[in-house]
Amino acid sequence: DTGVSQNPRHKITKRGQNVTFRCDPISEHNRLYWYRQTLGQGPEFLTYFQNEAQLEKSRLLSDRFSAERPKGSFSTLEIQRTEQGDSAMYLCASSPAIGGYTFGSGTRLTVV
Amino acid sequence: QKEVEQNSGPLSVPEGAIASLNCTYSDRGSQSFFWYRQYSGKSPELIMFIYSNGDKEDGRFTAQLNKASQYVSLLIRDSQPSDSATYLCAVRGNTDKLIFGTGTRLQVFP
């Protein structure tokens, strides 16, 4: 098992463009989470899936953000019409039913 | 009041000393508690988790939980310069999501 994989590692985009990130979780984990982290802060919850079902979405998440996990395996996070405030590290994690998360290496988004 | 609170630090300890990191949480229904280590520019990595009141030891690390006081701590014995990182406390309530604190930066000097 190679752990949680995220692509791309870095993304620079112009304000107003759409971006999509991909996460491949650990294969035997049925729970998948997306977090966002900015400098000096802890990871902030965005959304999570159990299998293909999106069970919770943060109230802080605007309608510009959408996440999918179509077959209960990999997941994508899309940000439409990016803003400079979206610049952050986007972290994906997966977990079994009991225990802690395993995080991927993250995707660092810079909106210019 | 933040859901999970940590002193941002930095906490500076000499090599070989015990580092004590503390965390408080607001939700009395919280069920499990996690400590993550995060090196600068890297993603968090799980150190250990604890569910029950008392102490749980794993190598040089000991997690302590006091649900009545809504307090969880992490002790690092024989601290090494390689332990210098930010330590994140996270709490899980009735759902699967973890709520993280802002982290405490630990510096271990030789």
mmCIF file of C-alpha atoms in Angstrom:
data_model
loop_
_atom_site.group_PDB
_atom_site.id
_atom_site.type_symbol
_atom_site.label_atom_id
_atom_site.label_comp_id
_atom_site.label_asym_id
_atom_site.label_seq_id
_atom_site.Cartn_x
_atom_site.Cartn_y
_atom_site.Cartn_z
ATOM 1 C CA ASP A 1 0.000 0.000 0.000
ATOM 2 C CA THR A 2 1.459 3.343 -1.013
ATOM 3 C CA GLY A 3 -0.612 5.490 1.334
ATOM 4 C CA VAL A 4 -2.851 8.396 0.379
ATOM 5 C CA SER A 5 -1.910 9.957 -2.948
ATOM 6 C CA GLN A 6 -2.784 13.497 -3.991
ATOM 7 C CA ASN A 7 -2.329 15.178 -7.340
ATOM 8 C CA PRO A 8 -1.106 17.639 -8.301
ATOM 9 C CA ARG A 9 1.373 18.562 -5.564
ATOM 10 C CA HIS A 10 1.310 22.208 -6.559
ATOM 11 C CA LYS A 11 -1.126 24.264 -8.585
ATOM 12 C CA ILE A 12 -0.826 27.905 -9.570
ATOM 13 C CA THR A 13 -3.902 29.382 -11.163
ATOM 14 C CA LYS A 14 -5.250 32.750 -12.124
ATOM 15 C CA ARG A 15 -8.130 34.210 -10.203
ATOM 16 C CA GLY A 16 -11.425 33.169 -11.733
ATOM 17 C CA GLN A 17 -10.189 29.868 -13.131
ATOM 18 C CA ASN A 18 -11.496 26.460 -12.060
ATOM 19 C CA VAL A 19 -9.211 23.889 -10.512
ATOM 20 C CA THR A 20 -9.635 20.197 -9.696
ATOM 21 C CA PHE A 21 -7.624 18.095 -7.290
ATOM 22 C CA ARG A 22 -7.538 14.333 -7.037
ATOM 23 C CA CYS A 23 -7.117 12.062 -4.028
ATOM 24 C CA ASP A 24 -6.526 8.311 -4.034
ATOM 25 C CA PRO A 25 -7.062 6.926 -0.522
ATOM 26 C CA ILE A 26 -5.653 3.806 1.075
ATOM 27 C CA SER A 27 -7.573 1.034 -0.644
ATOM 28 C CA GLU A 28 -9.061 -0.607 2.442
ATOM 29 C CA HIS A 29 -10.233 2.700 3.950
ATOM 30 C CA ASN A 30 -13.867 3.508 3.237
ATOM 31 C CA ARG A 31 -13.787 7.007 4.722
ATOM 32 C CA LEU A 32 -12.266 9.913 2.843
ATOM 33 C CA TYR A 33 -11.884 13.501 4.050
ATOM 34 C CA TRP A 34 -10.912 16.848 2.587
ATOM 35 C CA TYR A 35 -9.329 19.558 4.718
ATOM 36 C CA ARG A 36 -7.815 22.949 4.001
ATOM 37 C CA GLN A 37 -4.882 24.386 5.891
ATOM 38 C CA THR A 38 -3.426 27.878 5.845
ATOM 39 C CA LEU A 39 -0.182 29.030 7.427
ATOM 40 C CA GLY A 40 -0.225 28.921 11.208
ATOM 41 C CA GLN A 41 -3.600 27.222 11.388
ATOM 42 C CA GLY A 42 -4.724 23.669 11.944
ATOM 43 C CA PRO A 43 -6.462 21.744 9.192
ATOM 44 C CA GLU A 44 -10.012 22.972 8.620
ATOM 45 C CA PHE A 45 -12.675 20.405 7.759
ATOM 46 C CA LEU A 46 -14.301 20.721 4.327
ATOM 47 C CA THR A 47 -16.193 17.500 3.651
ATOM 48 C CA TYR A 48 -16.108 13.751 4.023
ATOM 49 C CA PHE A 49 -17.328 10.577 2.354
ATOM 50 C CA GLN A 50 -18.147 7.129 3.542
ATOM 51 C CA ASN A 51 -17.826 5.005 0.432
ATOM 52 C CA GLU A 52 -19.483 7.090 -2.308
ATOM 53 C CA ALA A 53 -21.860 8.966 0.005
ATOM 54 C CA GLN A 54 -20.951 12.528 0.986
ATOM 55 C CA LEU A 55 -22.018 12.549 4.629
ATOM 56 C CA GLU A 56 -21.069 16.021 5.767
ATOM 57 C CA LYS A 57 -20.046 19.314 4.249
ATOM 58 C CA SER A 58 -18.728 22.267 6.197
ATOM 59 C CA ARG A 59 -21.025 25.266 6.481
ATOM 60 C CA LEU A 60 -17.962 27.357 5.712
ATOM 61 C CA LEU A 61 -17.710 25.795 2.283
ATOM 62 C CA SER A 62 -19.108 28.042 -0.401
ATOM 63 C CA ASP A 63 -21.068 26.812 -3.396
ATOM 64 C CA ARG A 64 -17.913 27.212 -5.466
ATOM 65 C CA PHE A 65 -16.529 24.063 -3.864
ATOM 66 C CA SER A 66 -17.724 20.616 -4.833
ATOM 67 C CA ALA A 67 -16.399 17.176 -4.094
ATOM 68 C CA GLU A 68 -17.185 13.774 -5.531
ATOM 69 C CA ARG A 69 -16.271 10.180 -4.880
ATOM 70 C CA PRO A 70 -18.104 8.461 -7.701
ATOM 71 C CA LYS A 71 -17.248 4.819 -7.092
ATOM 72 C CA GLY A 72 -16.193 4.963 -3.488
ATOM 73 C CA SER A 73 -12.543 4.928 -4.462
ATOM 74 C CA PHE A 74 -10.750 8.119 -5.539
ATOM 75 C CA SER A 75 -12.191 11.558 -4.908
ATOM 76 C CA THR A 76 -12.005 14.920 -6.635
ATOM 77 C CA LEU A 77 -12.336 18.391 -5.167
ATOM 78 C CA GLU A 78 -13.231 21.172 -7.579
ATOM 79 C CA ILE A 79 -13.056 24.887 -6.890
ATOM 80 C CA GLN A 80 -14.846 27.077 -9.374
ATOM 81 C CA ARG A 81 -14.036 30.736 -10.008
ATOM 82 C CA THR A 82 -11.039 30.691 -7.708
ATOM 83 C CA GLU A 83 -10.320 33.655 -5.434
ATOM 84 C CA GLN A 84 -7.085 34.688 -3.770
ATOM 85 C CA GLY A 85 -8.541 33.606 -0.442
ATOM 86 C CA ASP A 86 -8.651 30.035 -1.727
ATOM 87 C CA SER A 87 -4.859 29.870 -1.627
ATOM 88 C CA ALA A 88 -4.035 27.137 0.867
ATOM 89 C CA MET A 89 -2.851 23.562 1.256
ATOM 90 C CA TYR A 90 -5.660 21.136 0.443
ATOM 91 C CA LEU A 91 -5.269 17.921 2.360
ATOM 92 C CA CYS A 92 -6.960 14.624 1.733
ATOM 93 C CA ALA A 93 -7.077 11.880 4.336
ATOM 94 C CA SER A 94 -8.568 8.442 4.643
ATOM 95 C CA SER A 95 -9.378 6.248 7.592
ATOM 96 C CA PRO A 96 -10.835 2.915 8.576
ATOM 97 C CA ALA A 97 -13.934 2.805 10.753
ATOM 98 C CA ILE A 98 -11.892 3.121 13.933
ATOM 99 C CA GLY A 99 -8.634 4.988 14.309
ATOM 100 C CA GLY A 100 -6.960 8.104 13.060
ATOM 101 C CA TYR A 101 -6.628 9.559 9.625
ATOM 102 C CA THR A 102 -3.754 9.034 7.236
ATOM 103 C CA PHE A 103 -3.088 12.215 5.308
ATOM 104 C CA GLY A 104 -1.776 12.586 1.811
ATOM 105 C CA SER A 105 1.033 14.992 0.961
ATOM 106 C CA GLY A 106 -1.437 17.703 0.034
ATOM 107 C CA THR A 107 -1.981 19.984 -2.929
ATOM 108 C CA ARG A 108 -0.692 23.519 -2.498
ATOM 109 C CA LEU A 109 -2.907 25.965 -4.359
ATOM 110 C CA THR A 110 -1.750 29.462 -5.184
ATOM 111 C CA VAL A 111 -4.253 31.827 -6.778
ATOM 112 C CA VAL A 112 -2.634 34.821 -8.457
ATOM 113 C CA GLN B 1 -14.655 29.630 22.390
ATOM 114 C CA LYS B 2 -12.776 27.489 19.929
ATOM 115 C CA GLU B 3 -13.702 23.833 19.810
ATOM 116 C CA VAL B 4 -10.110 22.688 20.300
ATOM 117 C CA GLU B 5 -7.574 24.996 21.908
ATOM 118 C CA GLN B 6 -3.822 24.762 22.028
ATOM 119 C CA ASN B 7 -1.120 27.189 23.015
ATOM 120 C CA SER B 8 0.613 28.158 19.775
ATOM 121 C CA GLY B 9 4.038 28.269 21.430
ATOM 122 C CA PRO B 10 6.816 27.995 20.662
ATOM 123 C CA LEU B 11 7.577 25.598 23.466
ATOM 124 C CA SER B 12 11.343 25.357 23.811
ATOM 125 C CA VAL B 13 12.939 22.442 25.669
ATOM 126 C CA PRO B 14 16.523 21.187 25.861
ATOM 127 C CA GLU B 15 17.494 17.897 24.296
ATOM 128 C CA GLY B 16 16.740 14.999 26.643
ATOM 129 C CA ALA B 17 14.020 16.826 28.550
ATOM 130 C CA ILE B 18 10.311 16.013 28.727
ATOM 131 C CA ALA B 19 8.095 18.134 26.492
ATOM 132 C CA SER B 20 4.509 18.580 27.657
ATOM 133 C CA LEU B 21 1.892 19.644 25.134
ATOM 134 C CA ASN B 22 -1.621 20.489 26.193
ATOM 135 C CA CYS B 23 -5.031 20.717 24.581
ATOM 136 C CA THR B 24 -8.540 21.525 25.789
ATOM 137 C CA TYR B 25 -11.806 20.891 23.991
ATOM 138 C CA SER B 26 -15.299 22.265 24.358
ATOM 139 C CA ASP B 27 -17.580 19.390 23.299
ATOM 140 C CA ARG B 28 -18.251 17.091 26.246
ATOM 141 C CA GLY B 29 -19.570 14.480 23.830
ATOM 142 C CA SER B 30 -16.159 14.073 22.205
ATOM 143 C CA GLN B 31 -15.204 10.443 22.058
ATOM 144 C CA SER B 32 -11.683 10.104 20.754
ATOM 145 C CA PHE B 33 -8.583 12.212 20.738
ATOM 146 C CA PHE B 34 -5.614 12.311 18.443
ATOM 147 C CA TRP B 35 -2.141 13.789 18.314
ATOM 148 C CA TYR B 36 -0.493 14.565 15.010
ATOM 149 C CA ARG B 37 2.980 15.853 14.255
ATOM 150 C CA GLN B 38 3.528 18.204 11.345
ATOM 151 C CA TYR B 39 6.910 19.252 10.046
ATOM 152 C CA SER B 40 7.129 22.529 8.186
ATOM 153 C CA GLY B 41 5.788 22.165 4.652
ATOM 154 C CA LYS B 42 4.645 18.584 5.236
ATOM 155 C CA SER B 43 1.295 16.999 5.979
ATOM 156 C CA PRO B 44 0.265 15.855 9.469
ATOM 157 C CA GLU B 45 1.266 12.378 10.590
ATOM 158 C CA LEU B 46 -0.508 10.460 13.309
ATOM 159 C CA ILE B 47 1.442 9.921 16.524
ATOM 160 C CA MET B 48 -1.198 8.277 18.671
ATOM 161 C CA PHE B 49 -4.811 8.321 19.751
ATOM 162 C CA ILE B 50 -6.623 7.784 23.021
ATOM 163 C CA TYR B 51 -10.242 6.983 23.868
ATOM 164 C CA SER B 52 -10.322 6.322 27.591
ATOM 165 C CA ASN B 53 -9.448 8.395 30.614
ATOM 166 C CA GLY B 54 -5.919 7.890 31.841
ATOM 167 C CA ASP B 55 -2.577 7.402 30.170
ATOM 168 C CA LYS B 56 -1.561 5.617 27.016
ATOM 169 C CA GLU B 57 2.099 5.057 26.251
ATOM 170 C CA ASP B 58 3.798 4.372 22.935
ATOM 171 C CA GLY B 59 7.569 4.492 23.001
ATOM 172 C CA ARG B 60 8.707 7.970 24.040
ATOM 173 C CA PHE B 61 5.169 9.325 23.757
ATOM 174 C CA THR B 62 2.440 9.312 26.402
ATOM 175 C CA ALA B 63 -1.054 10.646 25.812
ATOM 176 C CA GLN B 64 -3.124 11.612 28.824
ATOM 177 C CA LEU B 65 -6.873 12.139 28.799
ATOM 178 C CA ASN B 66 -9.120 13.672 31.433
ATOM 179 C CA LYS B 67 -12.672 13.854 30.130
ATOM 180 C CA ALA B 68 -14.038 15.510 33.272
ATOM 181 C CA SER B 69 -11.652 18.428 32.744
ATOM 182 C CA GLN B 70 -11.936 18.209 28.931
ATOM 183 C CA TYR B 71 -8.191 18.072 28.715
ATOM 184 C CA VAL B 72 -5.772 15.966 26.725
ATOM 185 C CA SER B 73 -1.994 16.145 26.765
ATOM 186 C CA LEU B 74 1.011 14.638 25.048
ATOM 187 C CA LEU B 75 4.295 14.013 26.822
ATOM 188 C CA ILE B 76 7.463 13.429 24.837
ATOM 189 C CA ARG B 77 10.255 11.899 26.881
ATOM 190 C CA ASP B 78 13.931 12.255 26.001
ATOM 191 C CA SER B 79 13.125 14.986 23.479
ATOM 192 C CA GLN B 80 15.336 15.083 20.389
ATOM 193 C CA PRO B 81 15.995 17.912 17.936
ATOM 194 C CA SER B 82 14.172 15.787 15.352
ATOM 195 C CA ASP B 83 11.021 16.174 17.473
ATOM 196 C CA SER B 84 10.966 19.882 16.594
ATOM 197 C CA ALA B 85 7.675 20.316 14.755
ATOM 198 C CA THR B 86 4.125 21.525 15.224
ATOM 199 C CA TYR B 87 1.930 19.191 17.254
ATOM 200 C CA LEU B 88 -1.752 19.160 16.403
ATOM 201 C CA CYS B 89 -4.456 18.000 18.770
ATOM 202 C CA ALA B 90 -7.626 16.672 17.141
ATOM 203 C CA VAL B 91 -10.948 15.614 18.569
ATOM 204 C CA ARG B 92 -13.671 13.399 17.149
ATOM 205 C CA GLY B 93 -17.244 13.816 18.312
ATOM 206 C CA ASN B 94 -20.301 11.898 17.209
ATOM 207 C CA THR B 95 -19.431 12.082 13.529
ATOM 208 C CA ASP B 96 -16.316 10.844 11.807
ATOM 209 C CA LYS B 97 -14.756 14.244 11.245
ATOM 210 C CA LEU B 98 -11.794 15.415 13.292
ATOM 211 C CA ILE B 99 -11.668 18.952 14.618
ATOM 212 C CA PHE B 100 -8.114 20.227 14.869
ATOM 213 C CA GLY B 101 -6.527 22.802 17.089
ATOM 214 C CA THR B 102 -4.130 25.361 15.682
ATOM 215 C CA GLY B 103 -1.129 23.395 16.918
ATOM 216 C CA THR B 104 1.764 23.986 19.294
ATOM 217 C CA ARG B 105 5.206 24.557 17.848
ATOM 218 C CA LEU B 106 7.876 22.596 19.701
ATOM 219 C CA GLN B 107 11.551 23.482 19.504
ATOM 220 C CA VAL B 108 14.114 21.086 20.969
ATOM 221 C CA PHE B 109 17.541 22.651 21.222
ATOM 222 C CA PRO B 110 20.812 20.692 21.566
#
